Short mmCIF file of C-alpha atoms and ligand atoms in Angstrom, two decimals:
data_model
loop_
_atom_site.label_atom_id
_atom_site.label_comp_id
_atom_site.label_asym_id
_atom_site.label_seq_id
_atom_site.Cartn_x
_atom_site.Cartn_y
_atom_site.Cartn_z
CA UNK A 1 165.96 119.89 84.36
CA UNK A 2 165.83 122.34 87.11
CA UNK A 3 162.60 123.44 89.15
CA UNK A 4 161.97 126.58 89.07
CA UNK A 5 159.93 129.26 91.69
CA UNK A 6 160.14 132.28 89.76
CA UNK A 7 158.56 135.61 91.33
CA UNK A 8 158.86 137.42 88.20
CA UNK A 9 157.85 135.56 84.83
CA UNK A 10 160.25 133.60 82.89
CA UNK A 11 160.54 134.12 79.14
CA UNK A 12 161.48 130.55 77.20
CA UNK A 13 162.42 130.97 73.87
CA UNK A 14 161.36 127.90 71.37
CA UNK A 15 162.43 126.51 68.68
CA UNK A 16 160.93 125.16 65.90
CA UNK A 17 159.49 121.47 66.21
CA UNK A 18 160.60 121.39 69.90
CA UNK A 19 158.84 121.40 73.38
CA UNK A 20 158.97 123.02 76.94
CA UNK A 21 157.93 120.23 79.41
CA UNK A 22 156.51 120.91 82.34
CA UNK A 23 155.60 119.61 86.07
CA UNK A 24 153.56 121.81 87.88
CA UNK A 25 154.53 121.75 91.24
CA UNK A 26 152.46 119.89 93.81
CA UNK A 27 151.20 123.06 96.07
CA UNK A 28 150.83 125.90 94.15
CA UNK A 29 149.18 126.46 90.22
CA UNK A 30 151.69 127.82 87.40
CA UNK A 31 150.37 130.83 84.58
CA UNK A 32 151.81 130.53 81.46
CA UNK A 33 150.89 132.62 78.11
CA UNK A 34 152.22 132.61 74.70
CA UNK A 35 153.93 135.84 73.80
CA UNK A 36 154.83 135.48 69.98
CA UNK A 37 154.53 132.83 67.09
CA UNK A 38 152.49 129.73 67.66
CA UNK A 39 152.53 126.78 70.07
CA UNK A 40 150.24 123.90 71.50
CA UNK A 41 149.30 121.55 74.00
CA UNK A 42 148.72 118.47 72.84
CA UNK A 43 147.28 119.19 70.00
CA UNK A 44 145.29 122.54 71.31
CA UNK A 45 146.51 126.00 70.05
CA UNK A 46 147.13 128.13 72.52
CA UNK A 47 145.66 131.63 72.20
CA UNK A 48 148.07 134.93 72.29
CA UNK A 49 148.84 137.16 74.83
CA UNK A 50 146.12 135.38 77.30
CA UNK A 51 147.41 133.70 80.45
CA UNK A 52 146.51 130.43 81.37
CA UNK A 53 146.25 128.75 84.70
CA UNK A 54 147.13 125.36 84.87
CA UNK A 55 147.00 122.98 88.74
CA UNK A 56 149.19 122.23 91.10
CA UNK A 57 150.42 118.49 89.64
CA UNK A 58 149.50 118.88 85.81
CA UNK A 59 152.42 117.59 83.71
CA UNK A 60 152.11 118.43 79.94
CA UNK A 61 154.29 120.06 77.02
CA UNK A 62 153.82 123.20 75.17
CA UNK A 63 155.05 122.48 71.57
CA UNK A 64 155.81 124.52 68.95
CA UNK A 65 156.09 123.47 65.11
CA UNK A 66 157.73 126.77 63.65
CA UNK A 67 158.80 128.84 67.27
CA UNK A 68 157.37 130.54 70.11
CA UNK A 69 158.72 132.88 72.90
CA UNK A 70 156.36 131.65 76.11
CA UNK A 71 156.00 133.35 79.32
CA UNK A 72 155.53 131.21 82.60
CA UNK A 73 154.47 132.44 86.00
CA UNK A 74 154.72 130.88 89.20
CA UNK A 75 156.65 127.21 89.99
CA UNK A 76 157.37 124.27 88.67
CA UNK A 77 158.51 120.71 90.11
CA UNK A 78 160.38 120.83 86.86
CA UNK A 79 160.84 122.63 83.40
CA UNK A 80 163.11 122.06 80.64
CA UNK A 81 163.56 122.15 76.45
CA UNK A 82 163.50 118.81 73.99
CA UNK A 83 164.18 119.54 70.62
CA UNK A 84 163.93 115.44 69.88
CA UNK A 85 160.34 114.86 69.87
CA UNK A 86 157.90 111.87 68.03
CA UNK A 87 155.33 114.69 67.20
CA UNK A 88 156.19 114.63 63.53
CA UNK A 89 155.31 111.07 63.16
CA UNK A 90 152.12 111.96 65.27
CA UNK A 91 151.10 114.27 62.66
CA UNK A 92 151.83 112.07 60.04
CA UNK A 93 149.61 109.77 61.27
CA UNK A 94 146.84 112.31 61.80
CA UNK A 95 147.33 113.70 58.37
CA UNK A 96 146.85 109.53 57.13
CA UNK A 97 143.40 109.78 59.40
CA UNK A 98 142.48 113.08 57.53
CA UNK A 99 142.47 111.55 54.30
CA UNK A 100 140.52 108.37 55.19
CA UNK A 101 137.91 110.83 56.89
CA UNK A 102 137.85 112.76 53.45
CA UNK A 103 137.63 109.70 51.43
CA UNK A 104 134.76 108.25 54.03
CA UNK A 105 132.74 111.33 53.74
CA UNK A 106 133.19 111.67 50.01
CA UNK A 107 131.75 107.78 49.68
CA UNK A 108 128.29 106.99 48.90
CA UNK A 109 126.49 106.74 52.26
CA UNK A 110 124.75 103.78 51.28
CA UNK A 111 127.62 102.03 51.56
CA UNK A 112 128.70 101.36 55.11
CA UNK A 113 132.42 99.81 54.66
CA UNK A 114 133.21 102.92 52.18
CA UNK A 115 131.80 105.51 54.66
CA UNK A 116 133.10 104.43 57.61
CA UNK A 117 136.22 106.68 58.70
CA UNK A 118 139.00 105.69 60.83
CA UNK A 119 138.85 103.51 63.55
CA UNK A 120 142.31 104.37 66.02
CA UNK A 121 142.55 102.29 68.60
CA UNK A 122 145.92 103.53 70.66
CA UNK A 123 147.78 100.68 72.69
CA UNK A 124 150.49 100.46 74.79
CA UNK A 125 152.18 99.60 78.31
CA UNK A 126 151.36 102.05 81.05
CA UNK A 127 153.01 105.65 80.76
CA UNK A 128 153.48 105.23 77.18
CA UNK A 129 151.42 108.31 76.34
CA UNK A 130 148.39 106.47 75.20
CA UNK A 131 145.39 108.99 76.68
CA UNK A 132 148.39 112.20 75.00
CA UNK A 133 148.40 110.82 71.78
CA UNK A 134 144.38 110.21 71.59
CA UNK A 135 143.97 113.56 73.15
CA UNK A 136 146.27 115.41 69.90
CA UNK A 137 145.03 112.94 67.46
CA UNK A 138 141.32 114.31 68.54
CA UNK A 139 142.16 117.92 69.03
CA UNK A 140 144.07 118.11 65.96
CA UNK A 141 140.60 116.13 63.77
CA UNK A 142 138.72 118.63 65.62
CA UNK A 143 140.33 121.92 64.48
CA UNK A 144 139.90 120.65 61.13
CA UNK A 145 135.98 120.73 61.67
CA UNK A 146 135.19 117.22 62.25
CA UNK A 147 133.87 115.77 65.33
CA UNK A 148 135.20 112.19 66.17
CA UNK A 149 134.11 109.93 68.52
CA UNK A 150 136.84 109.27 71.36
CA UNK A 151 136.32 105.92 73.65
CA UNK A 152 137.97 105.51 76.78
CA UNK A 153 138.46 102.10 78.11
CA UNK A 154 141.05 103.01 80.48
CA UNK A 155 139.39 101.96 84.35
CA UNK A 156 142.23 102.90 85.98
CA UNK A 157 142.61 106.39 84.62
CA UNK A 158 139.84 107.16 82.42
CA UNK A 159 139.84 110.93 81.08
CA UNK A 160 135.74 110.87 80.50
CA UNK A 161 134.71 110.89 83.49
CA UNK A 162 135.59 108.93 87.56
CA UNK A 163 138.07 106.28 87.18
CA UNK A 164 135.98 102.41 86.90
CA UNK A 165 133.86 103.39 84.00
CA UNK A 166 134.41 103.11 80.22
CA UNK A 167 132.60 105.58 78.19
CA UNK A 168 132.79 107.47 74.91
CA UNK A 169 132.13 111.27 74.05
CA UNK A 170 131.99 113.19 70.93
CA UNK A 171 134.84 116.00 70.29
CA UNK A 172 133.42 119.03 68.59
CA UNK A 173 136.25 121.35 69.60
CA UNK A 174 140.00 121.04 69.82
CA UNK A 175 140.44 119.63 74.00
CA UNK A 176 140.99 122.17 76.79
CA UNK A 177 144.73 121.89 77.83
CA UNK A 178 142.99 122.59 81.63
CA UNK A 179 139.45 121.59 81.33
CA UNK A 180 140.01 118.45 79.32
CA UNK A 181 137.47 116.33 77.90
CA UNK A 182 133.73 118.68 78.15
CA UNK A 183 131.33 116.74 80.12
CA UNK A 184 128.25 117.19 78.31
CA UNK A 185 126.72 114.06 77.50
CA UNK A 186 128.89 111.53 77.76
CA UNK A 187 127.85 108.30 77.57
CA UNK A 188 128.96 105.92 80.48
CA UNK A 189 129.19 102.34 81.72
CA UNK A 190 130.07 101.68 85.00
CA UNK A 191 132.11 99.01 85.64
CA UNK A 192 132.91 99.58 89.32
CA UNK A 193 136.51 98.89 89.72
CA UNK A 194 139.99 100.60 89.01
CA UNK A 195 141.42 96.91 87.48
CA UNK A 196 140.07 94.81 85.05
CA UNK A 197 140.73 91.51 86.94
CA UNK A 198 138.18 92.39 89.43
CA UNK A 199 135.48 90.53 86.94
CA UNK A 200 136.89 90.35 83.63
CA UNK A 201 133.67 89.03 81.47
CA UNK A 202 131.47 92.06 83.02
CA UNK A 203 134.41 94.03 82.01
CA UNK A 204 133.76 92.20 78.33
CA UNK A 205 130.16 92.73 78.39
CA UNK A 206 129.91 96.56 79.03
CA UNK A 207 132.77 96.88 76.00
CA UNK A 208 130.63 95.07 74.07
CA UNK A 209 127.44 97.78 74.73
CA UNK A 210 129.43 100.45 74.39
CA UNK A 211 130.25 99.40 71.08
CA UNK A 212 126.98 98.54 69.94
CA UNK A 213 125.53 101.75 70.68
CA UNK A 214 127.92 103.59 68.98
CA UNK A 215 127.29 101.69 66.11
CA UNK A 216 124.18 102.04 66.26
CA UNK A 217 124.82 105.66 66.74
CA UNK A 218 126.91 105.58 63.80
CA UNK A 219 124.01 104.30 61.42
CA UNK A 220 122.28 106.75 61.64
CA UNK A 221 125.34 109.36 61.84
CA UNK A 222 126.76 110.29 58.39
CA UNK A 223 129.36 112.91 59.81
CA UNK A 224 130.59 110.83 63.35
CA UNK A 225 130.77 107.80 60.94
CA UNK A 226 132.97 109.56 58.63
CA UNK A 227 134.89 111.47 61.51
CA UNK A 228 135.70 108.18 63.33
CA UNK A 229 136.85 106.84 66.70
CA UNK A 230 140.00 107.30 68.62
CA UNK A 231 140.09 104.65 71.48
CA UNK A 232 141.97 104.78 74.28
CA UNK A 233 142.85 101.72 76.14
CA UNK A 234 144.92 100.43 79.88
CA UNK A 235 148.70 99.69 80.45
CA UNK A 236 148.11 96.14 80.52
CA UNK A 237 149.63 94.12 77.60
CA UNK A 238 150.48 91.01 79.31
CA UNK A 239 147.98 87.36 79.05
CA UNK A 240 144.52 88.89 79.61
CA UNK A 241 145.41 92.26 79.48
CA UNK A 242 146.52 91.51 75.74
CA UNK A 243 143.16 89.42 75.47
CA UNK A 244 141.27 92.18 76.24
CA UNK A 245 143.09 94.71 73.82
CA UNK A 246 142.37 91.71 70.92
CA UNK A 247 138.45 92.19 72.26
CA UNK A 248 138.57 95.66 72.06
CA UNK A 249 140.08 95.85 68.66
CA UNK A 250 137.43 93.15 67.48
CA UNK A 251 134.35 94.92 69.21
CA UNK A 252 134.82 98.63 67.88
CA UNK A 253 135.87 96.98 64.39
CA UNK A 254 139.28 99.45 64.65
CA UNK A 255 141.02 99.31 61.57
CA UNK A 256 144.28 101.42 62.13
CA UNK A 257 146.07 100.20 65.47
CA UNK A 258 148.61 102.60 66.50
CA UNK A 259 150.78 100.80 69.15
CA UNK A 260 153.33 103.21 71.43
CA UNK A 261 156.41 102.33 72.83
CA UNK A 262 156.76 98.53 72.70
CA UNK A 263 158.00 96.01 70.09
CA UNK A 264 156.86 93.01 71.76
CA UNK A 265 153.38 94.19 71.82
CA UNK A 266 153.67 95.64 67.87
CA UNK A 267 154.99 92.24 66.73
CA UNK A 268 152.15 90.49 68.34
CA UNK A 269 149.75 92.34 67.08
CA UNK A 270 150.71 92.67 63.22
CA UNK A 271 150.89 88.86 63.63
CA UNK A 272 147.55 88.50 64.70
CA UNK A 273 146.39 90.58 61.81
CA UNK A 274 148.68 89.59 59.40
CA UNK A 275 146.17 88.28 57.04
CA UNK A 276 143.58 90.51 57.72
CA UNK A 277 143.83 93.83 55.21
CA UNK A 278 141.28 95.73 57.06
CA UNK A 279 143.47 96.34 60.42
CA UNK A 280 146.74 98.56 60.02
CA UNK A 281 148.84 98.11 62.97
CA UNK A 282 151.04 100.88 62.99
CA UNK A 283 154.32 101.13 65.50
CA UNK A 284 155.21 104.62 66.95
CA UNK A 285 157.47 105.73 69.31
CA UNK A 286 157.34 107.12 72.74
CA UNK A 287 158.16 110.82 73.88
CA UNK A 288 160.75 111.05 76.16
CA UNK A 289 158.41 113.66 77.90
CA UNK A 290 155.82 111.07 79.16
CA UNK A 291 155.81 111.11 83.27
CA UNK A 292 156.07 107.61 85.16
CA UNK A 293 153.51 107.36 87.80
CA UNK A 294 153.81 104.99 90.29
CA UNK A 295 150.65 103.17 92.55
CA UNK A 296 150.48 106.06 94.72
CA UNK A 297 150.55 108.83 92.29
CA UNK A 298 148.02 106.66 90.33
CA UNK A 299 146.01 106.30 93.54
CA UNK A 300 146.05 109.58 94.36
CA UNK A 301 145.22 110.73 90.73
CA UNK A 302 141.89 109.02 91.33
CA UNK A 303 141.26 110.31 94.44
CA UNK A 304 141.36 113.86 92.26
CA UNK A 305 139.53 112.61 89.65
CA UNK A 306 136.66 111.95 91.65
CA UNK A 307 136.56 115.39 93.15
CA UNK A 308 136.71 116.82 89.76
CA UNK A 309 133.50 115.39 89.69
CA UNK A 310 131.96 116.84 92.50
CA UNK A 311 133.32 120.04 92.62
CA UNK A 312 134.97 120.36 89.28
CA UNK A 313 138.73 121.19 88.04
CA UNK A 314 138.85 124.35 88.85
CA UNK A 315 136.28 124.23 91.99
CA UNK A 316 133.78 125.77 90.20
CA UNK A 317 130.85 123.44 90.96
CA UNK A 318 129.29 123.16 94.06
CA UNK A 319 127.94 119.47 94.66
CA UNK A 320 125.08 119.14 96.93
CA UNK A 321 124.33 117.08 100.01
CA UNK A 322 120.86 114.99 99.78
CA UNK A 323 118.80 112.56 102.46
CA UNK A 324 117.04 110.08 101.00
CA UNK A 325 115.37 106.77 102.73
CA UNK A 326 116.89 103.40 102.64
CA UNK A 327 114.01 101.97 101.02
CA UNK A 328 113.89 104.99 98.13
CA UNK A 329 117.09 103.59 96.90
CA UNK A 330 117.96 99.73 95.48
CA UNK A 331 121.18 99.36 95.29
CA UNK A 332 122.90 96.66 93.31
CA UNK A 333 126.22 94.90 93.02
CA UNK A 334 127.06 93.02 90.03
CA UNK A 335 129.29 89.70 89.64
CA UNK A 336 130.20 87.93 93.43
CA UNK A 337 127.84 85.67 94.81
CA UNK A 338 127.60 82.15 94.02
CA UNK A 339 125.27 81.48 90.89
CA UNK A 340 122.88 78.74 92.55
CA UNK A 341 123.41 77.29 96.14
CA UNK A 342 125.23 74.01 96.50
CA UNK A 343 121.73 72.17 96.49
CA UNK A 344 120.49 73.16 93.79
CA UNK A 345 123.85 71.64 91.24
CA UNK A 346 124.38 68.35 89.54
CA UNK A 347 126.68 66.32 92.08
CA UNK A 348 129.67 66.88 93.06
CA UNK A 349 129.75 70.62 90.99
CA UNK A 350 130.75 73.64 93.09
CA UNK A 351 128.59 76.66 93.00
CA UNK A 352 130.95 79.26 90.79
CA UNK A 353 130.33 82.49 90.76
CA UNK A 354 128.20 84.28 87.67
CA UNK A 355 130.54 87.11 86.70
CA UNK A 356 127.13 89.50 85.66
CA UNK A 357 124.95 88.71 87.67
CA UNK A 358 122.95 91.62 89.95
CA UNK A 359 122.60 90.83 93.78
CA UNK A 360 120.72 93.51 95.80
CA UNK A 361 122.84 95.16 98.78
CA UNK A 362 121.75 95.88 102.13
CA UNK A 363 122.46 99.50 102.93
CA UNK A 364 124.67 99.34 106.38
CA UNK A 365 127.74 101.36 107.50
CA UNK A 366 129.95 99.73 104.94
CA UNK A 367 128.23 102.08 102.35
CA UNK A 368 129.59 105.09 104.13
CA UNK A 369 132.42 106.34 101.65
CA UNK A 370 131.11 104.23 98.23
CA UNK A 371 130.92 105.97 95.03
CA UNK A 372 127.56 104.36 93.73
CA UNK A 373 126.66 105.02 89.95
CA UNK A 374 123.10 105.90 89.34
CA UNK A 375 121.75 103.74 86.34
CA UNK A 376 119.10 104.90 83.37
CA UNK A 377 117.74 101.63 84.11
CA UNK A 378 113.99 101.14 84.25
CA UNK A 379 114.14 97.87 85.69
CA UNK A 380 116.76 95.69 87.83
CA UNK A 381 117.20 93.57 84.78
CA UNK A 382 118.34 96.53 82.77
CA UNK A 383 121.25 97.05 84.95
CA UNK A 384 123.90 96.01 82.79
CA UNK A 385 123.08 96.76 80.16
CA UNK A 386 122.38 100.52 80.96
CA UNK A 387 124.56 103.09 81.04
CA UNK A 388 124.40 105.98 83.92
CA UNK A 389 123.22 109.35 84.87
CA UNK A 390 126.08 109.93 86.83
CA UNK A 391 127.72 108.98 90.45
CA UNK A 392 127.14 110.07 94.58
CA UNK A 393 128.86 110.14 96.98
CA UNK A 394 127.73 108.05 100.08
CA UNK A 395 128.68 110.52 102.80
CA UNK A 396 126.88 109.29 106.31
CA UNK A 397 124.77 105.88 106.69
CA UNK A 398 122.16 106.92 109.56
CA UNK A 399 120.55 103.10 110.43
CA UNK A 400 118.60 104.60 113.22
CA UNK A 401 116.48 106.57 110.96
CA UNK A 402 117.44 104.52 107.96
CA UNK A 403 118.74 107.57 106.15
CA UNK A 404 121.68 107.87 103.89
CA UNK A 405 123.23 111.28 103.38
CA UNK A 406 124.85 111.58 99.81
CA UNK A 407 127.00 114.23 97.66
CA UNK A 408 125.65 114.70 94.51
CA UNK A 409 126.39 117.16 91.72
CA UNK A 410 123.10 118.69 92.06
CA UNK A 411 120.02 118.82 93.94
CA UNK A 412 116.62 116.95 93.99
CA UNK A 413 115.76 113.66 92.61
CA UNK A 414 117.89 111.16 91.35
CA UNK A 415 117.28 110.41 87.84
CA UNK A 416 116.45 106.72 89.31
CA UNK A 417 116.32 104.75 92.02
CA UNK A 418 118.22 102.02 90.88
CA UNK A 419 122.21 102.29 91.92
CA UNK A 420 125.72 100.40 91.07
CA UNK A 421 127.82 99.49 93.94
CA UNK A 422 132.10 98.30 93.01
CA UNK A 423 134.19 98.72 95.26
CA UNK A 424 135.24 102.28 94.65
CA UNK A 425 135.41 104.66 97.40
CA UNK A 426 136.80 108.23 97.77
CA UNK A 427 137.42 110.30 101.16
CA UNK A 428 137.58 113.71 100.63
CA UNK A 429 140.82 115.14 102.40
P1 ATP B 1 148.34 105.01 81.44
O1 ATP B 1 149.39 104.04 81.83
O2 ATP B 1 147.66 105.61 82.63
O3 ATP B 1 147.40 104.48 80.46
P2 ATP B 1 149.32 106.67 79.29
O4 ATP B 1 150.12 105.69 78.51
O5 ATP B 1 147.97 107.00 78.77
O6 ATP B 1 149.20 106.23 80.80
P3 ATP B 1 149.68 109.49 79.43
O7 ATP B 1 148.58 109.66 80.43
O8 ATP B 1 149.41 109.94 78.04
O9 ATP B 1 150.20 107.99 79.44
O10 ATP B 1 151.01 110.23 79.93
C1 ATP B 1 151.50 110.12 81.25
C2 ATP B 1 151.78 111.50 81.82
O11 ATP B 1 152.82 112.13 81.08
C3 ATP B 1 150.59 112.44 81.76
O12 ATP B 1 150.55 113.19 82.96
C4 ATP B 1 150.89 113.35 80.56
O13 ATP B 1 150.29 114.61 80.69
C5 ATP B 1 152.40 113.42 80.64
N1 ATP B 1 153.02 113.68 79.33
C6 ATP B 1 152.78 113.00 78.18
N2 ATP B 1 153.53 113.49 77.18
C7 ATP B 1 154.27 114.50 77.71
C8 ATP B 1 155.25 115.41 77.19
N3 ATP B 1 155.62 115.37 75.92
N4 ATP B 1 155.77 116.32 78.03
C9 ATP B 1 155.41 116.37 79.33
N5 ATP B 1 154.50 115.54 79.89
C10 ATP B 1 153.93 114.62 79.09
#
């Protein structure tokens, strides 16, 4: 496991059904290129002869299943072989998905159970490899033409789009081992926190509209009903972390549960469903490649994540910086305040906060910083259950002139007025 800063490239000979892992190194990017036979990353071929650039930081694995000879350029934090690998169960599990996508599509449509394909929901501790194995069971479903649904529910480190929101995209093409997930039209909640305890029920809620679009989409959706979902979901297991998984698996309807890298959690879980013949839960193991990250590194993932937005992975975007007036925007906060004042209750009953409920913010200095989501909704009623346009970037509060100076990903007017405050916030370094 040794790092290597090579000036001239380094050929790695692989073996069949094993993997080069890799840790980019934190300062400078890496170029690798396949020079004969076949290889992926998670689940994405790569293409021959072409070099790839990947960033400073990205850890990943370039697998082969019958041997490769790669060619890597530039330094790593570290690089090394595995021949031992769990991507042969992986497989086996995708090719189980396959044929419940084949049977769904070959169903009558009229019939919902019948046409319904899989359902994965993917659970697991944190660093298990939950987002990896969603990401190869989606890339592999879409190199065989179909173009599941994948949900994110991950807050903390969501690979849709800026950590705090849970959303869900369609995969028409096998995912970019650099680009990741395409951004197209995703669609987005925004919960407005990196942890779930921050206000669990609104948490609840926006699963729960999430869900009901998509089924809704699905309806009226022969081929994403028959393709499926792949959800991803957070590290936490443990007392409402594990109620929330049980909500989650209840809300999409998921019907195959594939659980990584814990017994506890597996147990659980078949018990719970025991009796129920419509949920598989499935127990796989965990590569040995998957990277523990610890609070900082997950910190300072988000930090990145959020300038991905702006400026994109590969700083190809160029985000722009907009004025508007404190009284073009309305700004809204959801959950906090107490529900009615103390007057107002029964006797002796304390005021208790209402977990979705909207209050309106007043724009001062403590905006400057905030990542605010800009909502579809039409009215302030609609917040929650709206999804969003996108996010900005609250980059100076002026409350002279009561002007607010704001990043956004492009220029002109927001797509409305009305905008989420959490308490996310990103400084760009
Ligand atoms: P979280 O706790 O955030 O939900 P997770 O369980 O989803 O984490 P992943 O994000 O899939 O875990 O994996 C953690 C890290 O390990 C990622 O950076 C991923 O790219 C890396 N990784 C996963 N599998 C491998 C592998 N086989 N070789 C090298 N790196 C890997």
């Amino acid at each position: 496991m040794n790092p290597s800063s090579a000036s001239v490239p380094k050929q790695v000979k692989l073996d069949k059904e094993s993997e080069l892992r890799i840790e980019a190194a934190n300062d400078s990017p890496l170029r690798l290129r396949l020079v004969t036979g076949s290889a992926e990353i998670f689940g994405t071929e790569l293409p021959p002869e072409i070099w790839l650039s990947f960033p400073p930081r990205l850890k990943f694995a370039v697998f082969t299943w019958y041997g490769a000879t790669i060619e890597m350029d530039g330094s790593t934090e570290t690089d090394y072989i595995a021949d031992e690998t769990p991507m042969v169960s992986y497989v086996n599990v995708h090719a189980v998905l396959e044929g419940r996508r084949n049977r769904a599509k070959a169903s009558s449509s009229t019939d919902s159970d019948a046409s319904q394909g899989p359902r994965v929901i993917v659970v697991g501790p944190t660093d298990s490899g939950k987002s990896t194995l969603s990401r190869m069971l989606l890339s592999w479903a879409a190199k065989q033409g179909w173009k599941p649904t994948f949900v994110d529910l991950d807050i903390g480190q969501g690979s849709i789009t800026i950590p705090g929101c849970i959303a869900a995209t369609p995969i028409e093409m096998p995912i970019d081992p650099v680009e990741g997930i395409p951004l197209e039209m995703p669609l987005v909640y925004f919960y407005g926190h990196t942890t779930p305890s921050n206000n669990i029920d609104l948490y609840k809620v926006l699963v729960k509209e999430l869900a009901q679009i998509l089924e809704r989409q699905f309806a009226g959706n022969i081929e994403a009903r028959a393709a499926g979902m792949v959800i991803n979901t957070m590290g936490w297991i443990e007392g409402v972390g594990y109620e929330l998984l049980l909500h989650a698996i209840e809300t999409f309807k998921a019907n195959v549960v594939l659980v990584l890298g814990q017994e506890k959690l597996y147990s659980m879980l078949r018990e719970v469903h025991r009796s129920n013949p419509n949920v598989d839960v499935v127990k796989l193991q965990k590569s040995g490649g998957v990277v523990s990250r610890n609070a900082k590194f997950r910190q300072r993932a988000r930090s990145y994540r959020m300038r991905e937005y702006f400026y994109g992975i590969t700083n190809d975007l160029s985000p722009h910086a907009n004025i508007a007036n404190f009284s073009d925007l309305f700004i809204y906060r959801v959950g906090g305040g107490p529900q009615a004042p103390r007057s107002a209750l029964p006797i002796g009953a304390d005021p208790v906060a209402s977990p979705v409920r909207i209050t309106p913010v007043n724009i001062d200095k403590d905006l400057l910083h905030v990542v605010l989501a800009v909502s579809y909704a039409k009215t302030s009623e609609e917040i929650i259950s709206s999804n969003v346009a996108g996010f900005i970037h609250v980059t100076d509060v002026d409350i002279q002139r009561r002007k607010i100076t704001y990043l956004a990903p492009s220029a002109g007017n927001l797509p409305s007025k009305f905008l989420i405050m959490g308490t996310l916030a990103w400084q760009e370094t």
